[in-house]
Coordinates of C-alpha atoms in Angstrom, one line a residue:
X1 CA -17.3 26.1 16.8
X2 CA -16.0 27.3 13.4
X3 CA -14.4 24.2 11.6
X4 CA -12.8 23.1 8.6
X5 CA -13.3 19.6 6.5
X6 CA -9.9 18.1 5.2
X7 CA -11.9 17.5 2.2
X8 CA -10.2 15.4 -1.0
X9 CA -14.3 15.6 -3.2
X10 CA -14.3 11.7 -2.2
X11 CA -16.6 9.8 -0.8
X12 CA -15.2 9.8 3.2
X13 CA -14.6 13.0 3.6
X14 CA -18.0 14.3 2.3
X15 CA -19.7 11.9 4.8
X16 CA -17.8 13.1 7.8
X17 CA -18.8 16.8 6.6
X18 CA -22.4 15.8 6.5
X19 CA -22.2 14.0 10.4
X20 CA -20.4 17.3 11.4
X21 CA -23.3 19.4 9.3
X22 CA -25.7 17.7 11.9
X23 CA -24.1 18.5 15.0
X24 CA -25.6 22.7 15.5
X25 CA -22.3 22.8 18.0
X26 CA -20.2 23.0 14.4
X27 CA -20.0 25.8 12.0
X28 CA -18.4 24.7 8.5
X29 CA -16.1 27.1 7.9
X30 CA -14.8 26.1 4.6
X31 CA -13.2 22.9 2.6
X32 CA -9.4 22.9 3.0
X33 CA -8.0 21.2 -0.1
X34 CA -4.7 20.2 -1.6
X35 CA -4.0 20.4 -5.3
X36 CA -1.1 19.7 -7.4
X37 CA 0.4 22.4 -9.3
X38 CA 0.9 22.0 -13.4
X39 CA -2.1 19.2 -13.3
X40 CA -4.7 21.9 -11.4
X41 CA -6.3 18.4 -10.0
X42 CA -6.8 17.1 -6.6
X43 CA -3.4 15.7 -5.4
X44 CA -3.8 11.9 -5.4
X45 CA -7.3 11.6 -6.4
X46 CA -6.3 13.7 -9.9
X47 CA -9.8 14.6 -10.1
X48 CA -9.8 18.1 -12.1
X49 CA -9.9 21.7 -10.0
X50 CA -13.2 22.5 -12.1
X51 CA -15.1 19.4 -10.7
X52 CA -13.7 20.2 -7.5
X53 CA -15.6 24.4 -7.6
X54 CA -18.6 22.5 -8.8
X55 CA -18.6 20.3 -5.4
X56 CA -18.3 23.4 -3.4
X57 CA -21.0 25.2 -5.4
X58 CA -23.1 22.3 -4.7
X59 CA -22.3 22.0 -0.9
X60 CA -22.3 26.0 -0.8
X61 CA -19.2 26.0 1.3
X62 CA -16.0 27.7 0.2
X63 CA -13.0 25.9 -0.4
X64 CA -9.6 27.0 1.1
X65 CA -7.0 26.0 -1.4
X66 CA -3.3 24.8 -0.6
X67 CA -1.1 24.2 -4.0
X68 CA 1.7 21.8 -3.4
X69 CA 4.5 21.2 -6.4
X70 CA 4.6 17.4 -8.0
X71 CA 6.3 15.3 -6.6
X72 CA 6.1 17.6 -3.2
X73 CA 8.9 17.1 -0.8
X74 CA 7.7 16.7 2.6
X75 CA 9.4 20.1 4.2
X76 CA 7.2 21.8 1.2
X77 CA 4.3 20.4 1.9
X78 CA 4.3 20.8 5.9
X79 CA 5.7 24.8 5.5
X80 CA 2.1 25.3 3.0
X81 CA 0.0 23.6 5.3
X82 CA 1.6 25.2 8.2
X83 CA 0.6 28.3 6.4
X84 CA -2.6 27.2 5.7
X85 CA -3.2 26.5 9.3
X86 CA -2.0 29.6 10.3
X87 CA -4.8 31.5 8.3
X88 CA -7.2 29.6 9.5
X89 CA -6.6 30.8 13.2
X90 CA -6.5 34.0 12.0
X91 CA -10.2 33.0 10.9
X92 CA -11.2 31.9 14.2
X93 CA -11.1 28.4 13.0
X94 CA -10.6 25.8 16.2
X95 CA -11.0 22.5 14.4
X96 CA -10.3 20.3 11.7
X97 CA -12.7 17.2 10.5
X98 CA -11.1 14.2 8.7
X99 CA -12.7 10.9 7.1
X100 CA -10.6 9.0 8.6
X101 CA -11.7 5.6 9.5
X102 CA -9.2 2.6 10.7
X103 CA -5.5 3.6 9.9
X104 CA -3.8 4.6 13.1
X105 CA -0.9 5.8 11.5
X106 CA -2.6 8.0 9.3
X107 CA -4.9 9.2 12.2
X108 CA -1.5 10.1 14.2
X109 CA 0.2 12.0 11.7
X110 CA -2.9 14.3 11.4
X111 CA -2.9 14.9 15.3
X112 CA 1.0 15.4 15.4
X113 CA 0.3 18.0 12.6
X114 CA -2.4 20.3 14.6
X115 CA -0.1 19.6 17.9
X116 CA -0.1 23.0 19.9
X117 CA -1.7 25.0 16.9
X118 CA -5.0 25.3 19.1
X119 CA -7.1 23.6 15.9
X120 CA -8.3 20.5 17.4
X121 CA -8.5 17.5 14.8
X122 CA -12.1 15.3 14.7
X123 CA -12.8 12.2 13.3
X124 CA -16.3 10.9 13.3
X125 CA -15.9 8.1 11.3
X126 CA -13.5 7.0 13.5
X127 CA -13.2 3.3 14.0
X128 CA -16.8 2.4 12.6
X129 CA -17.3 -0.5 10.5
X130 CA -16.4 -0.1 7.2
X131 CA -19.5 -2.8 5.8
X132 CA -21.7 -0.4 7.9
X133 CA -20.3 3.1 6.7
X134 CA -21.1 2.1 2.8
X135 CA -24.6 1.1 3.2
X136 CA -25.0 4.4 5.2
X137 CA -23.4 5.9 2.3
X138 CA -25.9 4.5 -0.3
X139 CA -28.6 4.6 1.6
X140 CA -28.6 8.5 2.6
X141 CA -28.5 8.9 -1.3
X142 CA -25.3 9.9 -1.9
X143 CA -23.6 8.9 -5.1
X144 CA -20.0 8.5 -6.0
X145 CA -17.7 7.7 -9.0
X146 CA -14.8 5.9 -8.7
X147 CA -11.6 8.1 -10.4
X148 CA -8.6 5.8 -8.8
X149 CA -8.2 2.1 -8.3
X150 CA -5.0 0.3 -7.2
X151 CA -5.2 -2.5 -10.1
X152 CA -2.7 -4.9 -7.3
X153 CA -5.9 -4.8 -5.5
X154 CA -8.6 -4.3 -7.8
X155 CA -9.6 -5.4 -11.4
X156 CA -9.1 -2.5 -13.7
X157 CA -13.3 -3.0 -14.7
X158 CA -14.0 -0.9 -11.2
X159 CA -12.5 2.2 -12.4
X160 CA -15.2 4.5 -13.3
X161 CA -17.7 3.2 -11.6
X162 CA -20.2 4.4 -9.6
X163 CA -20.6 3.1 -5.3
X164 CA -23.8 1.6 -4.9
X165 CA -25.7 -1.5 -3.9
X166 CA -24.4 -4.1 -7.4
X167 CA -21.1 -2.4 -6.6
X168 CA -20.9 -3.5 -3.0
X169 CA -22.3 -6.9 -4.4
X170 CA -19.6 -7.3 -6.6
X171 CA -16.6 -6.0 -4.4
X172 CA -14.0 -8.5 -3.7
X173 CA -14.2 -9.8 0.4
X174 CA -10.3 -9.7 1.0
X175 CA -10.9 -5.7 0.2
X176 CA -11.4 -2.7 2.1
X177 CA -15.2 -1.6 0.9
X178 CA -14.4 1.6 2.0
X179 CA -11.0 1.9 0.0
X180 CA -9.3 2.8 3.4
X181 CA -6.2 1.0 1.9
X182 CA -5.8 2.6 -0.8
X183 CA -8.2 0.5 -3.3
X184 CA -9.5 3.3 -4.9
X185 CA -10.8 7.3 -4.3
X186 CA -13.7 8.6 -5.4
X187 CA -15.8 12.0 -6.4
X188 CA -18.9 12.0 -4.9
X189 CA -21.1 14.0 -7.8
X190 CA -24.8 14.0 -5.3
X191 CA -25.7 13.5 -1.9
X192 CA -28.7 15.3 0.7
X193 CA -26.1 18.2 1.7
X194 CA -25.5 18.8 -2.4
X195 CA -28.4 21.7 -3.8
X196 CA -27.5 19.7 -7.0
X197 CA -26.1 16.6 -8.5
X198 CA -22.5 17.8 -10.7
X199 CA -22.7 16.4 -14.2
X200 CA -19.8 14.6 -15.4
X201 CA -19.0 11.7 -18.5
X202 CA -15.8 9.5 -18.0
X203 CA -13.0 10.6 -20.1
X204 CA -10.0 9.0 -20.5
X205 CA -7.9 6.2 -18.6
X206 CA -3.9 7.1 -17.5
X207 CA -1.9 4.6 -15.5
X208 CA 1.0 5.7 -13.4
X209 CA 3.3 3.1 -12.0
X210 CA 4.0 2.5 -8.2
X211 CA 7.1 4.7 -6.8
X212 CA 8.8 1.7 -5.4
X213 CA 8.8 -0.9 -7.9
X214 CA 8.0 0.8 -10.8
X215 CA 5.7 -1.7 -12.2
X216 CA 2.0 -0.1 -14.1
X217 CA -0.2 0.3 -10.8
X218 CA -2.7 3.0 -10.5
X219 CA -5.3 3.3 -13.0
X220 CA -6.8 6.9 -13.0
X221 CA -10.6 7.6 -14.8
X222 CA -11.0 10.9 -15.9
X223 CA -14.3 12.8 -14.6
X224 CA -15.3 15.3 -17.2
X225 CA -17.7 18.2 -17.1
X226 CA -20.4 17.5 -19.1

Protein backbone atom coordinates (compact mmCIF):
# COMPACT_ATOMS: atom_id res chain seq x y z
CA UNK A 1 0.00 0.00 0.00
CA UNK A 2 1.59 3.31 -1.20
CA UNK A 3 1.90 5.63 1.98
CA UNK A 4 3.04 8.86 3.11
CA UNK A 5 4.91 9.84 6.67
CA UNK A 6 3.59 13.18 8.26
CA UNK A 7 7.12 13.67 8.82
CA UNK A 8 8.39 17.01 11.02
CA UNK A 9 12.79 15.55 10.73
CA UNK A 10 12.07 14.73 14.68
CA UNK A 11 12.54 12.12 16.54
CA UNK A 12 8.68 10.39 16.49
CA UNK A 13 7.97 10.70 13.28
CA UNK A 14 11.21 9.07 11.91
CA UNK A 15 10.54 6.04 14.26
CA UNK A 16 6.99 5.45 13.09
CA UNK A 17 8.58 5.59 9.37
CA UNK A 18 11.10 3.00 10.28
CA UNK A 19 8.08 0.47 12.07
CA UNK A 20 6.13 1.19 8.83
CA UNK A 21 9.56 0.48 6.68
CA UNK A 22 9.27 -3.06 8.27
CA UNK A 23 5.89 -3.99 7.49
CA UNK A 24 6.48 -5.29 3.32
CA UNK A 25 2.45 -4.49 3.22
CA UNK A 26 3.70 -0.55 3.03
CA UNK A 27 5.37 1.20 0.27
CA UNK A 28 6.90 4.77 1.41
CA UNK A 29 5.75 6.92 -0.93
CA UNK A 30 7.32 10.14 0.14
CA UNK A 31 7.70 12.57 3.45
CA UNK A 32 4.86 15.06 3.47
CA UNK A 33 6.21 18.19 5.18
CA UNK A 34 5.11 21.60 6.29
CA UNK A 35 7.38 24.62 6.14
CA UNK A 36 7.05 28.16 6.91
CA UNK A 37 7.39 30.58 4.24
CA UNK A 38 10.13 33.76 4.67
CA UNK A 39 12.04 31.41 7.42
CA UNK A 40 12.39 28.18 4.70
CA UNK A 41 12.46 26.07 8.16
CA UNK A 42 10.27 23.41 9.37
CA UNK A 43 7.07 25.01 10.88
CA UNK A 44 7.39 24.67 14.66
CA UNK A 45 10.47 22.78 14.90
CA UNK A 46 12.36 25.82 12.90
CA UNK A 47 14.88 23.40 11.86
CA UNK A 48 16.34 24.86 8.41
CA UNK A 49 14.84 23.46 4.84
CA UNK A 50 18.67 22.44 3.94
CA UNK A 51 18.90 20.05 7.04
CA UNK A 52 15.55 18.91 6.21
CA UNK A 53 16.87 17.66 2.01
CA UNK A 54 19.82 16.22 3.87
CA UNK A 55 17.35 13.88 6.06
CA UNK A 56 15.62 12.85 2.86
CA UNK A 57 18.91 12.19 1.09
CA UNK A 58 19.85 10.12 3.98
CA UNK A 59 16.41 8.14 4.26
CA UNK A 60 16.41 8.14 0.17
CA UNK A 61 12.73 9.04 0.26
CA UNK A 62 11.36 12.16 -1.46
CA UNK A 63 9.84 14.82 0.46
CA UNK A 64 6.44 16.32 -0.63
CA UNK A 65 6.52 19.83 0.49
CA UNK A 66 3.49 22.09 1.65
CA UNK A 67 4.48 25.91 2.34
CA UNK A 68 2.20 27.60 4.81
CA UNK A 69 2.49 31.65 5.49
CA UNK A 70 3.64 32.77 9.32
CA UNK A 71 1.39 33.03 11.38
CA UNK A 72 -0.97 30.62 9.06
CA UNK A 73 -4.64 31.06 9.58
CA UNK A 74 -6.33 27.89 9.93
CA UNK A 75 -8.66 28.19 6.54
CA UNK A 76 -4.98 28.55 4.83
CA UNK A 77 -3.50 25.96 6.14
CA UNK A 78 -6.44 23.24 5.69
CA UNK A 79 -7.12 24.58 1.78
CA UNK A 80 -2.88 23.61 1.22
CA UNK A 81 -3.11 20.54 2.91
CA UNK A 82 -6.36 19.78 1.26
CA UNK A 83 -4.39 20.29 -1.82
CA UNK A 84 -1.71 18.35 -0.81
CA UNK A 85 -3.92 15.52 -0.16
CA UNK A 86 -5.48 15.82 -3.21
CA UNK A 87 -2.15 15.15 -5.16
CA UNK A 88 -1.45 12.48 -3.28
CA UNK A 89 -4.61 10.47 -4.50
CA UNK A 90 -3.77 11.41 -7.75
CA UNK A 91 -0.40 9.39 -6.71
CA UNK A 92 -2.20 6.45 -5.68
CA UNK A 93 -1.38 7.21 -2.19
CA UNK A 94 -4.02 5.37 0.42
CA UNK A 95 -2.51 6.24 3.70
CA UNK A 96 -0.98 8.56 5.94
CA UNK A 97 1.61 7.49 9.06
CA UNK A 98 1.80 9.82 12.07
CA UNK A 99 4.08 9.71 15.40
CA UNK A 100 1.59 10.18 17.24
CA UNK A 101 1.66 8.65 20.62
CA UNK A 102 -0.97 9.69 23.68
CA UNK A 103 -2.86 12.98 22.69
CA UNK A 104 -6.34 12.05 21.72
CA UNK A 105 -7.11 15.29 20.56
CA UNK A 106 -4.36 15.58 18.41
CA UNK A 107 -4.98 11.97 17.11
CA UNK A 108 -8.72 13.15 16.24
CA UNK A 109 -7.93 16.13 14.39
CA UNK A 110 -5.65 14.10 12.06
CA UNK A 111 -8.58 11.53 11.38
CA UNK A 112 -11.25 14.26 10.94
CA UNK A 113 -8.71 15.76 8.36
CA UNK A 114 -8.34 12.42 6.00
CA UNK A 115 -12.39 11.83 6.74
CA UNK A 116 -13.85 10.61 3.25
CA UNK A 117 -10.62 11.49 1.33
CA UNK A 118 -9.96 7.58 0.92
CA UNK A 119 -6.18 8.15 2.69
CA UNK A 120 -6.46 6.16 5.71
CA UNK A 121 -4.38 7.72 8.70
CA UNK A 122 -1.96 5.04 10.89
CA UNK A 123 -0.44 5.44 13.98
CA UNK A 124 1.91 2.80 15.18
CA UNK A 125 3.19 4.43 18.06
CA UNK A 126 -0.08 4.71 19.18
CA UNK A 127 -0.69 4.47 22.86
CA UNK A 128 2.73 2.77 23.78
CA UNK A 129 4.66 3.79 26.66
CA UNK A 130 6.49 6.62 26.33
CA UNK A 131 9.67 5.29 28.96
CA UNK A 132 9.56 2.28 26.52
CA UNK A 133 9.52 4.16 23.05
CA UNK A 134 12.95 6.21 24.09
CA UNK A 135 14.99 3.33 25.01
CA UNK A 136 13.79 1.75 21.66
CA UNK A 137 14.82 4.86 20.28
CA UNK A 138 18.45 4.82 21.67
CA UNK A 139 18.82 1.46 21.51
CA UNK A 140 18.10 0.84 17.56
CA UNK A 141 20.96 3.60 17.27
CA UNK A 142 19.19 6.40 16.29
CA UNK A 143 20.42 9.78 17.32
CA UNK A 144 18.69 13.01 17.83
CA UNK A 145 19.35 16.69 18.67
CA UNK A 146 17.22 18.61 20.51
CA UNK A 147 16.30 22.23 18.37
CA UNK A 148 13.11 23.26 20.72
CA UNK A 149 12.41 23.20 24.44
CA UNK A 150 9.51 24.78 26.28
CA UNK A 151 11.78 26.47 29.12
CA UNK A 152 8.03 26.45 31.46
CA UNK A 153 8.84 22.90 31.28
CA UNK A 154 12.35 22.44 30.84
CA UNK A 155 15.71 24.11 31.94
CA UNK A 156 17.09 26.09 29.04
CA UNK A 157 20.66 23.59 29.52
CA UNK A 158 18.54 20.75 27.37
CA UNK A 159 18.41 22.79 24.32
CA UNK A 160 20.83 21.43 21.94
CA UNK A 161 21.28 18.42 23.22
CA UNK A 162 21.53 15.25 21.95
CA UNK A 163 18.61 12.03 23.17
CA UNK A 164 20.46 9.36 24.68
CA UNK A 165 20.96 7.22 27.72
CA UNK A 166 22.69 10.45 30.33
CA UNK A 167 19.90 12.43 28.66
CA UNK A 168 17.09 10.15 29.79
CA UNK A 169 19.09 9.94 33.16
CA UNK A 170 18.89 13.47 33.61
CA UNK A 171 15.28 14.15 32.33
CA UNK A 172 12.94 15.62 34.82
CA UNK A 173 10.05 12.68 36.10
CA UNK A 174 7.03 15.18 36.06
CA UNK A 175 7.98 15.33 32.09
CA UNK A 176 6.97 13.71 29.04
CA UNK A 177 10.38 11.74 27.92
CA UNK A 178 9.04 11.66 24.74
CA UNK A 179 8.19 15.57 24.46
CA UNK A 180 4.50 14.51 23.55
CA UNK A 181 3.55 17.78 25.46
CA UNK A 182 5.28 19.90 23.85
CA UNK A 183 8.73 19.80 25.95
CA UNK A 184 10.81 19.94 23.16
CA UNK A 185 11.19 18.68 19.13
CA UNK A 186 14.00 17.30 17.76
CA UNK A 187 16.13 16.49 14.39
CA UNK A 188 17.12 13.20 14.31
CA UNK A 189 20.75 13.46 12.28
CA UNK A 190 21.44 9.14 12.18
CA UNK A 191 19.48 6.15 12.69
CA UNK A 192 19.54 2.18 10.83
CA UNK A 193 17.08 3.57 7.92
CA UNK A 194 19.71 6.67 7.41
CA UNK A 195 22.68 5.61 4.41
CA UNK A 196 24.45 8.31 6.48
CA UNK A 197 24.62 10.34 9.63
CA UNK A 198 23.88 14.52 8.51
CA UNK A 199 26.59 16.68 9.93
CA UNK A 200 25.52 19.56 11.80
CA UNK A 201 27.26 22.20 14.78
CA UNK A 202 24.78 24.21 17.01
CA UNK A 203 24.40 27.70 15.95
CA UNK A 204 22.70 30.14 17.68
CA UNK A 205 19.83 30.39 20.44
CA UNK A 206 16.37 32.70 19.63
CA UNK A 207 13.56 32.71 22.13
CA UNK A 208 10.01 33.48 21.05
CA UNK A 209 7.47 34.25 23.64
CA UNK A 210 4.22 32.16 24.24
CA UNK A 211 1.10 33.56 22.01
CA UNK A 212 -1.14 33.82 25.07
CA UNK A 213 0.72 35.43 27.65
CA UNK A 214 3.49 36.82 25.99
CA UNK A 215 6.00 36.02 28.47
CA UNK A 216 9.91 34.57 26.83
CA UNK A 217 8.93 30.78 26.35
CA UNK A 218 10.39 28.73 23.57
CA UNK A 219 13.95 28.53 23.33
CA UNK A 220 15.01 27.48 19.72
CA UNK A 221 18.88 25.92 18.96
CA UNK A 222 20.02 26.40 15.63
CA UNK A 223 21.25 23.14 13.74
CA UNK A 224 23.80 24.18 11.22
CA UNK A 225 25.38 22.38 8.26
CA UNK A 226 28.67 21.70 9.00
Amino acid sequence: MKTVIAYSGGKDSTLALYNIQQNPEYEVDSLLVTLTEGFDRVSIHGVRYAMLKQQSESLGIPLREVWIPQDCPNEVYQDRMGKAVSGMLEDGVTNMVFGDIHLADVRAYREKMLEGTGITPIFPLWGQDVGELGREFIERGFKTVLTCIDMEQLDRSFAGRVYDADFLKGYPENCDVCGENGEFHTFVFDGPNFEFPIRYELGEERVTPDVVTGRDRFLFRDVVPK
